[in-house]
mmCIF file of C-alpha atoms in Angstrom:
data_model
loop_
_atom_site.group_PDB
_atom_site.id
_atom_site.type_symbol
_atom_site.label_atom_id
_atom_site.label_comp_id
_atom_site.label_asym_id
_atom_site.label_seq_id
_atom_site.Cartn_x
_atom_site.Cartn_y
_atom_site.Cartn_z
ATOM 1 C CA MET A 1156 24.456 8.373 -35.883
ATOM 2 C CA PHE A 1157 25.244 4.658 -36.132
ATOM 3 C CA ILE A 1158 28.337 5.046 -33.936
ATOM 4 C CA ARG A 1159 26.343 7.035 -31.412
ATOM 5 C CA SER A 1160 23.760 4.226 -31.270
ATOM 6 C CA ILE A 1161 26.463 1.598 -30.723
ATOM 7 C CA ILE A 1162 27.939 3.669 -27.911
ATOM 8 C CA GLY A 1163 24.509 3.983 -26.362
ATOM 9 C CA VAL A 1164 23.915 0.228 -26.489
ATOM 10 C CA LEU A 1165 27.338 -0.500 -24.996
ATOM 11 C CA SER A 1166 26.754 2.030 -22.222
ATOM 12 C CA PHE A 1167 23.395 0.407 -21.449
ATOM 13 C CA LEU A 1168 24.964 -3.070 -21.337
ATOM 14 C CA LEU A 1169 27.748 -1.836 -19.066
ATOM 15 C CA LEU A 1170 25.157 -0.265 -16.795
ATOM 16 C CA LEU A 1171 23.231 -3.536 -16.577
ATOM 17 C CA SER A 1172 26.466 -5.440 -15.926
ATOM 18 C CA GLY A 1173 27.429 -3.015 -13.170
ATOM 19 C CA GLN A 1174 24.006 -3.340 -11.568
ATOM 20 C CA ALA A 1175 24.233 -7.135 -11.688
ATOM 21 C CA MET A 1176 27.651 -7.067 -10.045
ATOM 22 C CA ALA A 1177 26.414 -4.649 -7.411
ATOM 23 C CA GLU A 1178 23.481 -6.936 -6.620
ATOM 24 C CA THR A 1179 25.701 -10.025 -6.251
ATOM 25 C CA PRO A 1180 26.470 -10.498 -2.542
ATOM 26 C CA VAL A 1181 30.165 -10.800 -1.790
ATOM 27 C CA TYR A 1182 31.457 -12.850 1.117
ATOM 28 C CA ASN A 1183 34.918 -13.548 2.459
ATOM 29 C CA PHE A 1184 36.347 -17.057 2.703
ATOM 30 C CA ALA A 1185 39.494 -17.540 4.776
ATOM 31 C CA ILE A 1186 41.920 -20.276 5.774
ATOM 32 C CA PRO A 1187 44.579 -20.318 8.493
ATOM 33 C CA PRO A 1188 48.286 -20.247 7.591
ATOM 34 C CA TRP A 1189 48.852 -23.997 8.065
ATOM 35 C CA GLN A 1190 50.437 -23.946 4.597
ATOM 36 C CA LYS A 1191 52.767 -21.017 5.381
ATOM 37 C CA GLY A 1192 55.911 -21.521 3.358
ATOM 38 C CA ARG A 1193 53.865 -21.762 0.147
ATOM 39 C CA ALA A 1194 52.959 -18.707 -1.923
ATOM 40 C CA VAL A 1195 49.548 -17.227 -1.127
ATOM 41 C CA ASP A 1196 48.741 -17.029 -4.833
ATOM 42 C CA ASP A 1197 49.390 -20.763 -5.188
ATOM 43 C CA ILE A 1198 46.950 -21.505 -2.365
ATOM 44 C CA ARG A 1199 44.381 -19.098 -3.816
ATOM 45 C CA ILE A 1200 44.568 -20.953 -7.155
ATOM 46 C CA LEU A 1201 43.914 -24.278 -5.396
ATOM 47 C CA TYR A 1202 40.755 -22.931 -3.739
ATOM 48 C CA LYS A 1203 39.505 -21.019 -6.789
ATOM 49 C CA PRO A 1204 37.583 -23.900 -8.479
ATOM 50 C CA MET A 1205 35.645 -24.684 -5.298
ATOM 51 C CA LEU A 1206 34.911 -21.045 -4.441
ATOM 52 C CA THR A 1207 33.913 -20.167 -8.014
ATOM 53 C CA TRP A 1208 31.527 -23.130 -8.102
ATOM 54 C CA LEU A 1209 30.013 -22.268 -4.713
ATOM 55 C CA GLY A 1210 29.540 -18.695 -5.900
ATOM 56 C CA GLU A 1211 27.788 -19.785 -9.085
ATOM 57 C CA GLN A 1212 25.510 -22.176 -7.219
ATOM 58 C CA THR A 1213 24.528 -19.665 -4.525
ATOM 59 C CA GLY A 1214 24.401 -16.510 -6.637
ATOM 60 C CA SER A 1215 27.255 -15.067 -4.606
ATOM 61 C CA ARG A 1216 30.939 -14.290 -4.902
ATOM 62 C CA PHE A 1217 33.619 -15.425 -2.454
ATOM 63 C CA ASN A 1218 36.853 -13.541 -1.871
ATOM 64 C CA PHE A 1219 39.816 -15.624 -0.741
ATOM 65 C CA ILE A 1220 41.710 -14.452 2.353
ATOM 66 C CA GLN A 1221 44.648 -16.134 4.031
ATOM 67 C CA GLY A 1222 44.910 -15.461 7.747
ATOM 68 C CA ARG A 1223 48.195 -13.929 8.860
ATOM 69 C CA SER A 1224 48.221 -16.247 11.852
ATOM 70 C CA TYR A 1225 45.963 -18.741 13.596
ATOM 71 C CA ALA A 1226 44.997 -16.040 16.098
ATOM 72 C CA HIS A 1227 44.136 -13.721 13.208
ATOM 73 C CA ILE A 1228 41.711 -16.128 11.548
ATOM 74 C CA ILE A 1229 40.126 -17.049 14.888
ATOM 75 C CA GLU A 1230 39.419 -13.365 15.431
ATOM 76 C CA MET A 1231 38.155 -12.818 11.868
ATOM 77 C CA VAL A 1232 35.745 -15.747 12.076
ATOM 78 C CA ALA A 1233 34.506 -14.784 15.533
ATOM 79 C CA ASN A 1234 33.856 -11.120 14.716
ATOM 80 C CA GLY A 1235 32.481 -11.642 11.212
ATOM 81 C CA GLN A 1236 35.284 -10.193 9.102
ATOM 82 C CA VAL A 1237 34.950 -13.444 7.179
ATOM 83 C CA GLN A 1238 31.668 -15.236 6.683
ATOM 84 C CA LEU A 1239 33.020 -18.633 5.625
ATOM 85 C CA ALA A 1240 36.280 -20.346 6.557
ATOM 86 C CA GLY A 1241 38.202 -23.571 6.416
ATOM 87 C CA MET A 1242 39.583 -24.187 9.908
ATOM 88 C CA SER A 1243 41.542 -26.830 11.728
ATOM 89 C CA PRO A 1244 39.934 -28.214 14.920
ATOM 90 C CA VAL A 1245 41.567 -26.099 17.632
ATOM 91 C CA PRO A 1246 41.033 -22.735 15.871
ATOM 92 C CA TYR A 1247 37.383 -23.680 15.269
ATOM 93 C CA VAL A 1248 36.891 -24.549 18.942
ATOM 94 C CA LEU A 1249 38.517 -21.276 20.017
ATOM 95 C CA ALA A 1250 36.500 -19.200 17.524
ATOM 96 C CA LYS A 1251 33.239 -20.765 18.710
ATOM 97 C CA ARG A 1252 34.240 -20.082 22.295
ATOM 98 C CA MET A 1253 34.570 -16.389 21.364
ATOM 99 C CA ASN A 1254 31.316 -16.405 19.393
ATOM 100 C CA PRO A 1255 28.904 -19.299 20.105
ATOM 101 C CA GLU A 1256 26.909 -18.396 16.970
ATOM 102 C CA VAL A 1257 29.747 -19.612 14.714
ATOM 103 C CA SER A 1258 28.631 -22.949 13.275
ATOM 104 C CA VAL A 1259 30.306 -25.915 11.606
ATOM 105 C CA LEU A 1260 28.792 -26.732 8.210
ATOM 106 C CA THR A 1261 30.855 -29.691 7.055
ATOM 107 C CA THR A 1262 33.853 -31.782 8.042
ATOM 108 C CA GLU A 1263 36.495 -32.704 5.489
ATOM 109 C CA LEU A 1264 36.897 -36.275 4.312
ATOM 110 C CA LYS A 1265 40.197 -37.787 3.174
ATOM 111 C CA TRP A 1266 41.399 -41.164 2.007
ATOM 112 C CA ASN A 1267 42.707 -43.633 4.537
ATOM 113 C CA LYS A 1268 46.241 -44.992 4.038
ATOM 114 C CA ASP A 1269 45.034 -47.807 1.778
ATOM 115 C CA LYS A 1270 42.783 -45.456 -0.188
ATOM 116 C CA THR A 1271 39.878 -47.819 0.353
ATOM 117 C CA ARG A 1272 37.534 -45.442 2.164
ATOM 118 C CA LEU A 1273 37.077 -41.809 3.069
ATOM 119 C CA ILE A 1274 37.584 -40.913 6.733
ATOM 120 C CA ASP A 1275 36.805 -37.866 8.874
ATOM 121 C CA ALA A 1276 39.995 -37.770 10.954
ATOM 122 C CA TYR A 1277 43.716 -37.328 10.409
ATOM 123 C CA ARG A 1278 46.943 -38.008 12.271
ATOM 124 C CA GLY A 1279 49.688 -35.806 13.570
ATOM 125 C CA TYR A 1280 53.312 -36.900 13.704
ATOM 126 C CA ILE A 1281 56.638 -36.026 15.203
ATOM 127 C CA LEU A 1282 59.085 -36.482 12.351
ATOM 128 C CA THR A 1283 62.845 -36.536 12.107
ATOM 129 C CA HIS A 1284 65.274 -37.116 9.240
ATOM 130 C CA GLN A 1285 65.616 -40.662 7.974
ATOM 131 C CA ASP A 1286 69.407 -40.417 8.361
ATOM 132 C CA ARG A 1287 69.238 -39.654 12.076
ATOM 133 C CA GLU A 1288 70.229 -43.041 13.472
ATOM 134 C CA ASP A 1289 70.656 -41.409 16.884
ATOM 135 C CA ILE A 1290 66.915 -40.657 16.984
ATOM 136 C CA GLN A 1291 64.694 -43.721 17.146
ATOM 137 C CA GLN A 1292 62.152 -42.697 19.791
ATOM 138 C CA VAL A 1293 60.885 -39.577 21.493
ATOM 139 C CA GLU A 1294 63.238 -39.960 24.453
ATOM 140 C CA ASP A 1295 66.196 -39.609 22.051
ATOM 141 C CA LEU A 1296 65.181 -35.996 21.459
ATOM 142 C CA ALA A 1297 66.476 -34.877 24.866
ATOM 143 C CA GLY A 1298 68.635 -31.802 24.380
ATOM 144 C CA LYS A 1299 67.721 -31.553 20.681
ATOM 145 C CA ARG A 1300 66.234 -28.704 18.601
ATOM 146 C CA PHE A 1301 62.501 -29.047 18.037
ATOM 147 C CA GLY A 1302 59.997 -27.322 15.775
ATOM 148 C CA PHE A 1303 56.316 -26.721 16.468
ATOM 149 C CA VAL A 1304 53.952 -24.835 14.147
ATOM 150 C CA LYS A 1305 51.860 -22.466 16.285
ATOM 151 C CA LEU A 1306 50.352 -22.587 19.753
ATOM 152 C CA GLU A 1307 46.873 -22.763 18.173
ATOM 153 C CA SER A 1308 47.747 -25.580 15.754
ATOM 154 C CA SER A 1309 46.100 -28.945 16.458
ATOM 155 C CA SER A 1310 48.682 -31.360 15.046
ATOM 156 C CA GLY A 1311 51.444 -28.751 15.039
ATOM 157 C CA TYR A 1312 51.308 -28.157 18.791
ATOM 158 C CA LYS A 1313 48.250 -29.113 20.889
ATOM 159 C CA TYR A 1314 48.255 -32.861 20.286
ATOM 160 C CA PRO A 1315 52.033 -33.501 20.279
ATOM 161 C CA ASN A 1316 52.443 -31.293 23.351
ATOM 162 C CA ALA A 1317 49.774 -33.324 25.180
ATOM 163 C CA LEU A 1318 51.400 -36.625 24.163
ATOM 164 C CA LEU A 1319 54.821 -35.445 25.291
ATOM 165 C CA ARG A 1320 53.437 -34.354 28.644
ATOM 166 C CA ASP A 1321 51.709 -37.737 29.023
ATOM 167 C CA ARG A 1322 55.228 -39.214 28.854
ATOM 168 C CA GLY A 1323 56.432 -36.836 31.537
ATOM 169 C CA ILE A 1324 58.219 -34.618 29.005
ATOM 170 C CA ILE A 1325 57.948 -30.865 29.510
ATOM 171 C CA PRO A 1326 59.089 -29.432 26.165
ATOM 172 C CA ALA A 1327 60.675 -26.266 27.586
ATOM 173 C CA GLN A 1328 62.799 -28.368 29.915
ATOM 174 C CA PHE A 1329 63.438 -31.275 27.537
ATOM 175 C CA PHE A 1330 64.565 -29.683 24.266
ATOM 176 C CA SER A 1331 67.628 -27.464 23.895
ATOM 177 C CA ASP A 1332 65.727 -25.089 21.576
ATOM 178 C CA ILE A 1333 62.071 -24.787 20.582
ATOM 179 C CA PHE A 1334 61.001 -22.979 17.430
ATOM 180 C CA PHE A 1335 57.464 -21.977 16.448
ATOM 181 C CA LEU A 1336 57.808 -21.860 12.675
ATOM 182 C CA GLY A 1337 54.328 -20.634 11.748
ATOM 183 C CA GLY A 1338 53.427 -23.224 9.090
ATOM 184 C CA HIS A 1339 53.651 -26.967 8.558
ATOM 185 C CA PRO A 1340 55.836 -26.805 5.416
ATOM 186 C CA ARG A 1341 58.360 -24.767 7.373
ATOM 187 C CA VAL A 1342 58.674 -27.596 9.893
ATOM 188 C CA THR A 1343 59.457 -30.225 7.272
ATOM 189 C CA ASP A 1344 61.711 -27.804 5.375
ATOM 190 C CA ALA A 1345 63.684 -27.241 8.576
ATOM 191 C CA ILE A 1346 64.017 -30.987 9.184
ATOM 192 C CA ALA A 1347 65.216 -31.473 5.610
ATOM 193 C CA ALA A 1348 67.747 -28.646 5.994
ATOM 194 C CA GLY A 1349 68.979 -29.961 9.347
ATOM 195 C CA SER A 1350 68.190 -26.708 11.154
ATOM 196 C CA ILE A 1351 65.995 -28.636 13.611
ATOM 197 C CA ASP A 1352 66.343 -32.241 14.738
ATOM 198 C CA ALA A 1353 62.635 -33.061 14.762
ATOM 199 C CA GLY A 1354 59.264 -31.379 14.481
ATOM 200 C CA ALA A 1355 55.490 -31.743 14.701
ATOM 201 C CA THR A 1356 53.237 -31.805 11.645
ATOM 202 C CA TRP A 1357 50.280 -33.638 10.088
ATOM 203 C CA ASP A 1358 49.888 -36.395 7.521
ATOM 204 C CA PHE A 1359 48.885 -34.144 4.599
ATOM 205 C CA ASN A 1360 51.960 -31.973 4.985
ATOM 206 C CA TRP A 1361 54.166 -35.064 5.335
ATOM 207 C CA SER A 1362 52.898 -36.314 1.964
ATOM 208 C CA GLN A 1363 53.440 -32.879 0.404
ATOM 209 C CA ALA A 1364 56.948 -32.660 1.904
ATOM 210 C CA GLU A 1365 57.894 -35.999 0.348
ATOM 211 C CA LYS A 1366 56.985 -34.610 -3.071
ATOM 212 C CA LYS A 1367 59.363 -31.728 -2.382
ATOM 213 C CA HIS A 1368 62.228 -33.424 -0.521
ATOM 214 C CA GLY A 1369 61.806 -37.135 -1.236
ATOM 215 C CA GLN A 1370 61.202 -39.916 1.277
ATOM 216 C CA ILE A 1371 63.641 -38.538 3.831
ATOM 217 C CA PHE A 1372 61.359 -38.387 6.884
ATOM 218 C CA LYS A 1373 60.635 -40.975 9.550
ATOM 219 C CA PRO A 1374 58.002 -40.823 12.294
ATOM 220 C CA ILE A 1375 58.870 -41.324 15.934
ATOM 221 C CA LEU A 1376 55.457 -40.482 17.404
ATOM 222 C CA GLU A 1377 51.905 -40.634 16.039
ATOM 223 C CA THR A 1378 48.850 -38.933 17.542
ATOM 224 C CA PRO A 1379 45.441 -40.551 18.005
ATOM 225 C CA PRO A 1380 42.910 -39.623 15.296
ATOM 226 C CA ILE A 1381 42.219 -35.878 15.206
ATOM 227 C CA PRO A 1382 38.845 -34.643 13.866
ATOM 228 C CA ASN A 1383 39.352 -33.344 10.360
ATOM 229 C CA LEU A 1384 39.397 -29.711 9.331
ATOM 230 C CA CYS A 1385 35.993 -28.148 8.878
ATOM 231 C CA ILE A 1386 34.129 -25.480 6.949
ATOM 232 C CA VAL A 1387 32.536 -23.008 9.344
ATOM 233 C CA ALA A 1388 30.199 -20.050 8.969
ATOM 234 C CA HIS A 1389 29.686 -16.781 10.809
ATOM 235 C CA PRO A 1390 25.995 -15.960 11.530
ATOM 236 C CA SER A 1391 26.209 -12.955 9.182
ATOM 237 C CA LEU A 1392 26.180 -15.444 6.292
ATOM 238 C CA PRO A 1393 22.440 -15.913 5.599
ATOM 239 C CA LYS A 1394 21.121 -19.225 6.910
ATOM 240 C CA SER A 1395 19.698 -20.063 3.486
ATOM 241 C CA ILE A 1396 23.174 -19.781 1.958
ATOM 242 C CA GLN A 1397 24.730 -21.751 4.814
ATOM 243 C CA ASP A 1398 22.270 -24.582 4.178
ATOM 244 C CA LYS A 1399 22.865 -24.423 0.433
ATOM 245 C CA ILE A 1400 26.664 -24.553 0.889
ATOM 246 C CA GLN A 1401 26.354 -27.490 3.261
ATOM 247 C CA GLY A 1402 24.369 -29.465 0.703
ATOM 248 C CA LEU A 1403 26.669 -28.487 -2.134
ATOM 249 C CA LEU A 1404 29.857 -29.488 -0.325
ATOM 250 C CA VAL A 1405 28.497 -32.900 0.629
ATOM 251 C CA ASN A 1406 27.985 -33.590 -3.091
ATOM 252 C CA ILE A 1407 30.991 -31.705 -4.506
ATOM 253 C CA ASP A 1408 32.911 -33.094 -7.468
ATOM 254 C CA PRO A 1409 36.342 -34.151 -6.089
ATOM 255 C CA ALA A 1410 37.938 -32.598 -9.190
ATOM 256 C CA LEU A 1411 37.160 -29.185 -7.670
ATOM 257 C CA LEU A 1412 39.303 -30.100 -4.646
ATOM 258 C CA LYS A 1413 42.471 -31.081 -6.504
ATOM 259 C CA GLY A 1414 45.564 -30.163 -4.467
ATOM 260 C CA LEU A 1415 43.577 -29.526 -1.276
ATOM 261 C CA PRO A 1416 43.579 -31.737 1.850
ATOM 262 C CA ALA A 1417 39.903 -32.622 1.378
ATOM 263 C CA GLN A 1418 38.653 -35.386 -0.902
ATOM 264 C CA GLY A 1419 35.065 -34.621 0.013
ATOM 265 C CA TYR A 1420 32.851 -33.397 2.852
ATOM 266 C CA ALA A 1421 30.393 -34.847 5.344
ATOM 267 C CA VAL A 1422 28.039 -33.332 7.920
ATOM 268 C CA ARG A 1423 29.219 -33.833 11.494
ATOM 269 C CA PRO A 1424 27.687 -32.257 14.621
ATOM 270 C CA ASP A 1425 29.507 -29.690 16.703
ATOM 271 C CA SER A 1426 29.937 -32.385 19.361
ATOM 272 C CA PHE A 1427 32.306 -34.180 16.956
ATOM 273 C CA TYR A 1428 34.901 -31.624 18.108
ATOM 274 C CA ASP A 1429 34.321 -32.136 21.846
ATOM 275 C CA ILE A 1430 37.489 -34.225 22.097
ATOM 276 C CA VAL A 1431 39.417 -31.169 20.933
ATOM 277 C CA ARG A 1432 37.677 -29.000 23.538
ATOM 278 C CA THR A 1433 38.756 -31.471 26.223
ATOM 279 C CA LEU A 1434 42.363 -31.229 25.056
ATOM 280 C CA VAL A 1435 42.280 -27.426 25.065
ATOM 281 C CA ASP A 1436 40.700 -27.351 28.541
ATOM 282 C CA GLN A 1437 43.309 -29.781 29.894
ATOM 283 C CA GLU A 1438 46.153 -27.665 28.562
ATOM 284 C CA GLU A 1439 44.672 -24.487 30.032
ATOM 285 C CA GLY A 1440 44.230 -26.262 33.369
ATOM 286 C CA GLU A 1441 47.949 -27.043 33.449
ATOM 287 C CA LYS A 1442 48.942 -23.390 33.079
#
């Protein structure tokens, strides 16, 4: 009789637990593959503290999804397969073009070079190997092998491509070979291995690559400031939760962001990304 009572209590508790789980809304959070070259599980672990905390604070649960490609995450954000996403500037602009109801909640903040203040922009670079004495400036890359990230990548293609064209350099005619490597770490890995002569990436990946390969890279071109990555929401995420997430991220404990590009978040208007729209429109006008 006693055992039967215990079983009954446990069954009741399991039923309540199942009902609670069923009532907890589940949303998808995605990021683009800018970190391709690193294990997905490693990236998931980095985002887990932030997503767990956001879930606890909003009474929700967030599943982590890594986009297969930039085009994939643009599509997922635009059509609502994911409700929340961390996106670099160009993919955000393209997703909002597909679905104007997609909204930016926060913009990432990061330390400046001197670590004296948090800033809302980053830099892209064209890097080569420190030992390449034959490469001191962009013009020295004529006839060399070059690595971009993806056509939709801000610092991995859009910005460096625009800067090269401003110098009268048409990449397809200037380089002997062009490779689209799919992720920023793959660009710096290829430079380190000598399989490309130079490549385009961003400051965060450069710092990560130095931890992996040492201080073997040198810059030969730097982009103007690029608006930082942002957290965006699809309209299927309830507005009340969007507002709550926005407020939470602005006040997030930096310890929850350890290993991520962001050191914090700030609210910036959609117009903050207009400079990126101009770049995209200029490139499309040249085609």
